[in-house]
Coordinates of C-alpha atoms and ligand atoms in Angstrom, one line a residue:
M1223 CA 0.0 0.0 0.0
K1224 CA 1.2 3.5 -0.8
P1225 CA 2.0 5.8 2.1
A1226 CA -0.5 8.6 2.7
V1227 CA 0.4 12.2 2.6
L1228 CA -1.6 15.4 3.0
V1229 CA -0.8 18.6 1.0
A1230 CA -2.1 21.2 3.5
R1231 CA -2.4 24.1 1.1
A1232 CA -3.0 24.7 -2.6
V1233 CA -0.1 23.8 -4.8
F1234 CA 1.0 23.5 -8.4
P1235 CA -1.1 20.7 -10.1
E1236 CA 2.1 19.1 -11.5
V1237 CA 3.5 18.7 -8.0
L1238 CA 0.3 17.0 -6.9
D1239 CA 0.5 14.7 -9.9
K1240 CA 4.1 13.8 -9.0
L1241 CA 3.1 13.0 -5.4
A1242 CA 0.2 10.9 -6.6
Q1243 CA 2.7 8.6 -8.4
H1244 CA 4.1 7.6 -5.1
F1245 CA 1.5 8.3 -2.4
E1246 CA -2.2 8.3 -1.5
V1247 CA -2.6 12.1 -1.7
S1248 CA -5.2 14.2 0.2
S1249 CA -5.0 17.8 -1.0
N1250 CA -6.5 21.2 -0.2
Q1251 CA -6.7 22.8 -3.6
D1252 CA -9.5 25.1 -2.3
D1253 CA -6.8 26.5 0.0
V1254 CA -8.9 26.4 3.1
L1255 CA -7.0 27.8 6.1
W1256 CA -7.6 25.0 8.6
T1257 CA -7.5 25.6 12.4
P1258 CA -4.9 23.5 14.3
T1259 CA -7.8 21.1 15.3
E1260 CA -8.9 20.8 11.7
L1261 CA -5.3 20.2 10.6
A1262 CA -4.9 17.5 13.2
Q1263 CA -8.2 15.9 11.9
Q1264 CA -7.0 16.0 8.3
L1265 CA -3.7 14.4 9.4
Q1266 CA -5.2 11.3 10.9
G1267 CA -3.6 8.3 9.2
Q1268 CA -1.1 10.4 7.2
Q1269 CA 2.6 9.6 7.2
G1270 CA 3.7 12.9 5.6
V1271 CA 2.5 16.4 5.3
F1272 CA 3.4 19.2 2.8
T1273 CA 3.2 22.4 4.7
T1274 CA 3.7 26.1 4.1
G1275 CA 4.7 28.7 6.7
S1276 CA 1.1 28.9 7.9
Q1277 CA 0.7 25.5 9.5
R1278 CA 2.0 25.3 13.0
I1279 CA 3.6 22.0 13.9
D1280 CA 4.0 21.7 17.6
A1281 CA 3.9 19.1 20.4
A1282 CA 0.1 19.3 20.8
L1283 CA -0.4 18.6 17.1
L1284 CA 2.2 15.8 17.0
A1285 CA 0.6 14.1 20.0
A1286 CA -2.7 14.1 18.1
C1287 CA -1.1 12.7 14.9
P1288 CA 0.8 9.6 15.9
D1289 CA 1.2 8.3 12.3
L1290 CA 3.1 11.4 11.1
K1291 CA 6.7 10.8 10.1
I1292 CA 7.7 13.9 8.1
C1293 CA 6.7 17.6 7.7
A1294 CA 8.0 19.1 4.4
N1295 CA 7.8 22.8 4.5
M1296 CA 7.6 24.7 1.2
A1297 CA 9.7 27.6 2.6
V1298 CA 13.3 28.2 3.7
G1299 CA 12.1 29.6 7.0
Y1300 CA 10.6 27.1 9.4
N1301 CA 9.5 29.1 12.5
N1302 CA 6.1 27.4 12.1
F1303 CA 7.9 24.2 13.2
D1304 CA 8.7 23.5 16.8
L1305 CA 11.8 21.7 15.8
D1306 CA 12.7 20.4 19.3
A1307 CA 9.2 18.9 19.7
M1308 CA 9.5 17.3 16.2
T1309 CA 12.8 15.8 17.0
E1310 CA 11.5 14.6 20.4
A1311 CA 8.5 12.9 18.6
G1312 CA 10.9 11.4 15.9
V1313 CA 9.2 13.4 13.1
L1314 CA 11.5 14.7 10.4
A1315 CA 11.4 18.3 9.3
T1316 CA 12.6 19.6 5.9
N1317 CA 12.7 23.1 4.3
T1318 CA 13.5 24.5 0.9
P1319 CA 16.9 26.3 1.0
D1320 CA 19.0 27.4 -2.0
V1321 CA 16.3 27.2 -4.7
L1322 CA 15.0 30.6 -3.6
T1323 CA 18.2 32.4 -2.7
E1324 CA 18.8 34.6 -5.8
T1325 CA 15.1 35.3 -6.4
T1326 CA 14.7 36.5 -2.8
A1327 CA 17.8 38.6 -3.0
D1328 CA 16.5 40.2 -6.2
F1329 CA 13.3 41.1 -4.4
G1330 CA 15.1 42.5 -1.4
F1331 CA 16.9 44.8 -3.7
A1332 CA 13.7 45.7 -5.6
L1333 CA 12.0 46.6 -2.3
L1334 CA 15.0 48.7 -1.2
L1335 CA 15.0 50.6 -4.5
A1336 CA 11.2 51.1 -4.4
T1337 CA 11.4 52.4 -0.9
A1338 CA 14.5 54.6 -1.2
R1339 CA 13.3 56.1 -4.5
R1340 CA 9.6 56.4 -3.4
I1341 CA 8.3 54.4 -6.3
S1342 CA 5.0 53.2 -4.8
E1343 CA 4.2 56.6 -3.2
S1344 CA 4.8 58.5 -6.5
E1345 CA 2.8 56.0 -8.5
H1346 CA -0.2 56.5 -6.2
F1347 CA 0.2 60.2 -6.6
L1348 CA 0.2 59.9 -10.4
R1349 CA -2.8 57.5 -10.5
A1350 CA -4.7 59.8 -8.2
G1351 CA -4.4 62.5 -10.9
L1352 CA -2.3 64.8 -8.7
W1353 CA 0.6 65.2 -11.1
N1354 CA 0.2 68.5 -12.9
H1355 CA 3.8 69.8 -13.2
W1356 CA 7.4 68.9 -12.9
R1357 CA 9.1 70.1 -9.7
Y1358 CA 12.7 70.1 -8.7
D1359 CA 12.0 68.2 -5.5
L1360 CA 9.1 66.0 -6.5
F1361 CA 9.5 62.7 -4.7
A1362 CA 13.2 63.3 -4.1
G1363 CA 14.3 60.1 -2.3
A1364 CA 17.5 58.7 -0.9
E1365 CA 20.6 57.8 -3.0
V1366 CA 21.3 54.1 -3.2
H1367 CA 24.5 53.7 -5.3
G1368 CA 27.7 54.3 -3.4
R1369 CA 25.9 54.4 0.0
T1370 CA 26.3 52.1 3.0
L1371 CA 24.2 48.9 2.8
G1372 CA 23.8 47.2 6.2
I1373 CA 22.6 43.6 6.4
L1374 CA 21.4 42.0 9.6
G1375 CA 21.7 38.2 9.2
M1376 CA 24.2 37.0 6.7
G1377 CA 23.1 33.6 5.4
R1378 CA 22.8 32.7 1.7
I1379 CA 20.1 35.4 1.0
G1380 CA 22.1 38.1 2.9
Q1381 CA 25.2 37.2 0.9
G1382 CA 23.2 37.5 -2.4
I1383 CA 22.1 41.0 -1.3
A1384 CA 25.6 42.0 -0.4
K1385 CA 26.9 41.0 -3.8
R1386 CA 24.1 43.0 -5.5
G1387 CA 24.9 46.0 -3.4
A1388 CA 28.7 45.8 -3.8
F1389 CA 29.0 44.8 -7.4
G1390 CA 25.8 46.2 -8.9
F1391 CA 25.5 49.5 -7.0
G1392 CA 29.0 50.2 -5.8
M1393 CA 27.8 50.2 -2.2
K1394 CA 29.9 49.8 0.9
V1395 CA 28.5 46.7 2.6
I1396 CA 28.6 46.1 6.3
Y1397 CA 26.8 43.2 8.1
H1398 CA 26.1 41.8 11.5
N1399 CA 25.6 38.2 12.2
R1400 CA 26.0 36.0 15.3
S1401 CA 28.9 34.2 13.5
R1402 CA 31.3 36.0 11.3
L1403 CA 31.8 34.8 7.7
D1404 CA 35.2 33.3 6.9
D1405 CA 37.6 35.7 5.1
A1406 CA 37.1 34.2 1.7
T1407 CA 33.3 34.5 1.9
E1408 CA 33.6 38.1 3.2
A1409 CA 35.8 38.9 0.2
T1410 CA 33.4 37.3 -2.2
C1411 CA 30.6 39.4 -0.8
Q1412 CA 32.8 42.5 -0.3
A1413 CA 31.2 42.7 3.1
R1414 CA 32.7 43.7 6.5
W1415 CA 31.5 42.4 9.9
V1416 CA 30.5 45.1 12.4
S1417 CA 28.8 45.2 15.8
K1418 CA 25.0 45.6 15.8
E1419 CA 25.4 49.1 17.2
E1420 CA 27.7 50.1 14.3
L1421 CA 25.4 48.5 11.8
L1422 CA 22.4 50.5 13.1
R1423 CA 24.4 53.8 13.3
N1424 CA 26.1 53.6 10.0
S1425 CA 23.7 52.0 7.5
D1426 CA 22.1 54.3 5.0
H1427 CA 19.9 51.3 4.0
L1428 CA 19.4 48.4 6.4
M1429 CA 18.2 45.0 5.1
L1430 CA 16.8 42.4 7.6
V1431 CA 17.5 38.8 6.4
L1432 CA 17.8 36.9 9.7
P1433 CA 15.6 33.9 10.7
Y1434 CA 12.8 34.4 13.2
S1435 CA 13.2 32.8 16.6
A1436 CA 12.5 33.8 20.2
A1437 CA 16.0 35.3 20.2
S1438 CA 15.4 37.5 17.1
H1439 CA 11.9 38.7 18.2
H1440 CA 11.8 42.5 18.0
S1441 CA 15.5 42.7 17.0
I1442 CA 14.5 46.1 15.6
G1443 CA 12.4 48.0 18.1
Q1444 CA 12.2 51.5 19.5
L1445 CA 15.8 51.5 20.9
E1446 CA 17.3 50.2 17.7
L1447 CA 15.3 52.6 15.5
A1448 CA 16.5 55.5 17.7
Q1449 CA 20.1 54.5 16.8
M1450 CA 19.5 54.7 13.1
K1451 CA 20.1 57.7 10.8
H1452 CA 17.0 59.8 10.3
T1453 CA 17.6 59.5 6.6
A1454 CA 17.9 55.7 6.6
T1455 CA 15.7 53.1 4.9
L1456 CA 14.8 49.8 6.6
V1457 CA 13.8 46.8 4.6
N1458 CA 12.4 43.6 6.1
I1459 CA 12.2 40.5 3.9
A1460 CA 12.9 38.1 6.8
R1461 CA 9.9 37.5 9.0
G1462 CA 7.2 39.4 10.8
G1463 CA 8.1 39.7 14.5
I1464 CA 11.7 40.6 13.9
V1465 CA 10.5 44.2 13.7
D1466 CA 8.3 45.8 16.3
D1467 CA 5.7 47.1 13.8
A1468 CA 4.1 49.6 16.2
A1469 CA 7.5 51.1 17.0
L1470 CA 8.4 51.2 13.4
A1471 CA 5.2 53.0 12.4
A1472 CA 5.8 55.6 15.1
A1473 CA 9.4 56.2 13.8
L1474 CA 8.1 56.6 10.3
R1475 CA 5.3 58.9 11.4
T1476 CA 7.6 61.2 13.4
G1477 CA 10.4 61.3 10.8
Q1478 CA 12.8 59.4 13.1
L1479 CA 13.3 57.0 10.1
A1480 CA 12.9 58.1 6.5
A1481 CA 11.2 55.1 5.0
A1482 CA 10.6 51.3 5.2
G1483 CA 9.9 48.5 2.8
L1484 CA 8.1 45.5 4.4
D1485 CA 7.3 42.2 2.8
V1486 CA 6.5 40.5 6.2
F1487 CA 4.5 41.6 9.2
E1488 CA 3.7 40.7 12.8
G1489 CA 0.4 38.8 12.7
E1490 CA 0.3 38.7 8.8
P1491 CA -1.9 38.8 6.8
V1492 CA -3.2 41.5 9.1
V1493 CA -1.0 44.6 8.8
H1494 CA -0.7 47.1 11.7
P1495 CA -3.1 50.0 11.0
D1496 CA -0.5 52.5 11.9
L1497 CA 1.7 51.2 9.1
L1498 CA -1.1 51.3 6.6
A1499 CA -1.5 55.0 7.5
C1500 CA 2.1 55.8 6.7
H1501 CA 2.9 57.2 3.3
N1502 CA 6.6 56.4 3.6
V1503 CA 6.4 52.7 3.7
V1504 CA 6.2 50.2 0.8
L1505 CA 4.1 47.2 1.7
T1506 CA 4.1 43.8 -0.1
P1507 CA 2.2 40.6 0.8
H1508 CA 5.1 38.2 1.6
I1509 CA 6.1 37.6 -2.0
A1510 CA 10.0 37.8 -1.9
S1511 CA 10.3 34.3 -3.4
A1512 CA 7.3 34.6 -5.7
T1513 CA 8.4 34.0 -9.2
Q1514 CA 6.8 31.1 -11.1
P1515 CA 10.0 29.1 -11.5
T1516 CA 11.2 29.6 -7.9
R1517 CA 7.9 28.8 -6.3
L1518 CA 7.7 25.7 -8.5
A1519 CA 11.3 24.7 -7.5
M1520 CA 10.3 25.1 -3.8
A1521 CA 7.2 23.0 -4.2
Q1522 CA 9.2 20.3 -6.1
L1523 CA 11.9 20.3 -3.4
A1524 CA 9.2 19.8 -0.7
A1525 CA 7.7 17.0 -2.7
D1526 CA 11.1 15.4 -3.3
N1527 CA 11.7 15.5 0.4
L1528 CA 8.5 13.5 1.0
I1529 CA 9.4 11.1 -1.7
G1530 CA 13.1 10.8 -0.7
F1531 CA 12.3 10.2 3.0
L1532 CA 9.1 8.1 2.9
L1533 CA 10.3 5.9 0.0
H1534 CA 14.0 5.7 0.4
G1535 CA 14.8 7.1 3.9
K1536 CA 16.8 9.9 2.2
P1537 CA 15.4 13.4 2.4
L1538 CA 17.2 16.1 0.5
T1539 CA 17.2 18.9 3.0
P1540 CA 16.6 17.7 6.5
L1541 CA 16.5 20.2 9.4
N1542 CA 16.7 17.6 12.2
P1543 CA 18.9 14.8 10.7
Q1544 CA 19.2 13.3 14.2
V1545 CA 15.8 11.7 13.5
L1546 CA 17.3 9.7 10.6
A1547 CA 20.1 8.4 12.8
A1548 CA 17.6 7.3 15.5
Ligands
GLV1317 C1 9.4 32.5 2.8 O1 9.2 33.3 3.6 C2 10.3 31.3 3.1 O2 10.7 31.2 4.2 O3 10.6 30.6 2.1

């Protein structure tokens, strides 16, 4: 008998077809957002689940789903997984690294440019019929080329952004990360490690690319914002919760910070009303990896993790490989 897997959100039909060659597949092509109780009900008798960042996998769910052996996340981030609880329960976790790195770095740069150069704000002005003459200071924004790009979190995506900044825009790149890159990688990215304080003080544009965890919660709050330049731009393509959105909205409103570009939000898809009221913030709906080829590659990798593990005991990108050894 084929193993049973649940695809918990809508996905590319070709990925469902591929899974159906190997598994008894239950799918959710209507993209219903199940409550944790409904998800646990759907998972009864399933050995694998294909998740996105919106399904929480924790000890309570695992206890209710004793047949579950693997959760394959279609995302590089996995803060929806309680990894310790999964390891404890002997359930494998996988994510989708690498396939989205360059696409996400492209988007980070797009959001930085849109924010610094006030692209959304000026388009709204034009569409509203308010443009009736050229003016020397109309939507004058911040310079990007040659300025200092700060990066908080320097994994693969951070490194992609550093290269775009250094080689594409002639920027001086500084970064802060818990662990410093080796000299060769720093040279490849043309990036210099600095303390977090120095990063906040010296960045003209600060890009957040660190994973979300209890330790990174509100890494940028009132205190950090107060250390930044008044002329600075802040871009978050990492996760909601890394920034204190209420504190950010206050800084944007009072001019303590010039502008922000946000692809992720605390409590998304709900966006803090104070952010919605700010004109100097570009808001996008968590789309940094959203190109057709990249989203397909992510879905294929999640499916290949299910196939590799449930059929051959060999997942491609395990997050808790200790489960395999056990
Ligand atoms: C998207 O946010 C991801 O983690 O892949």
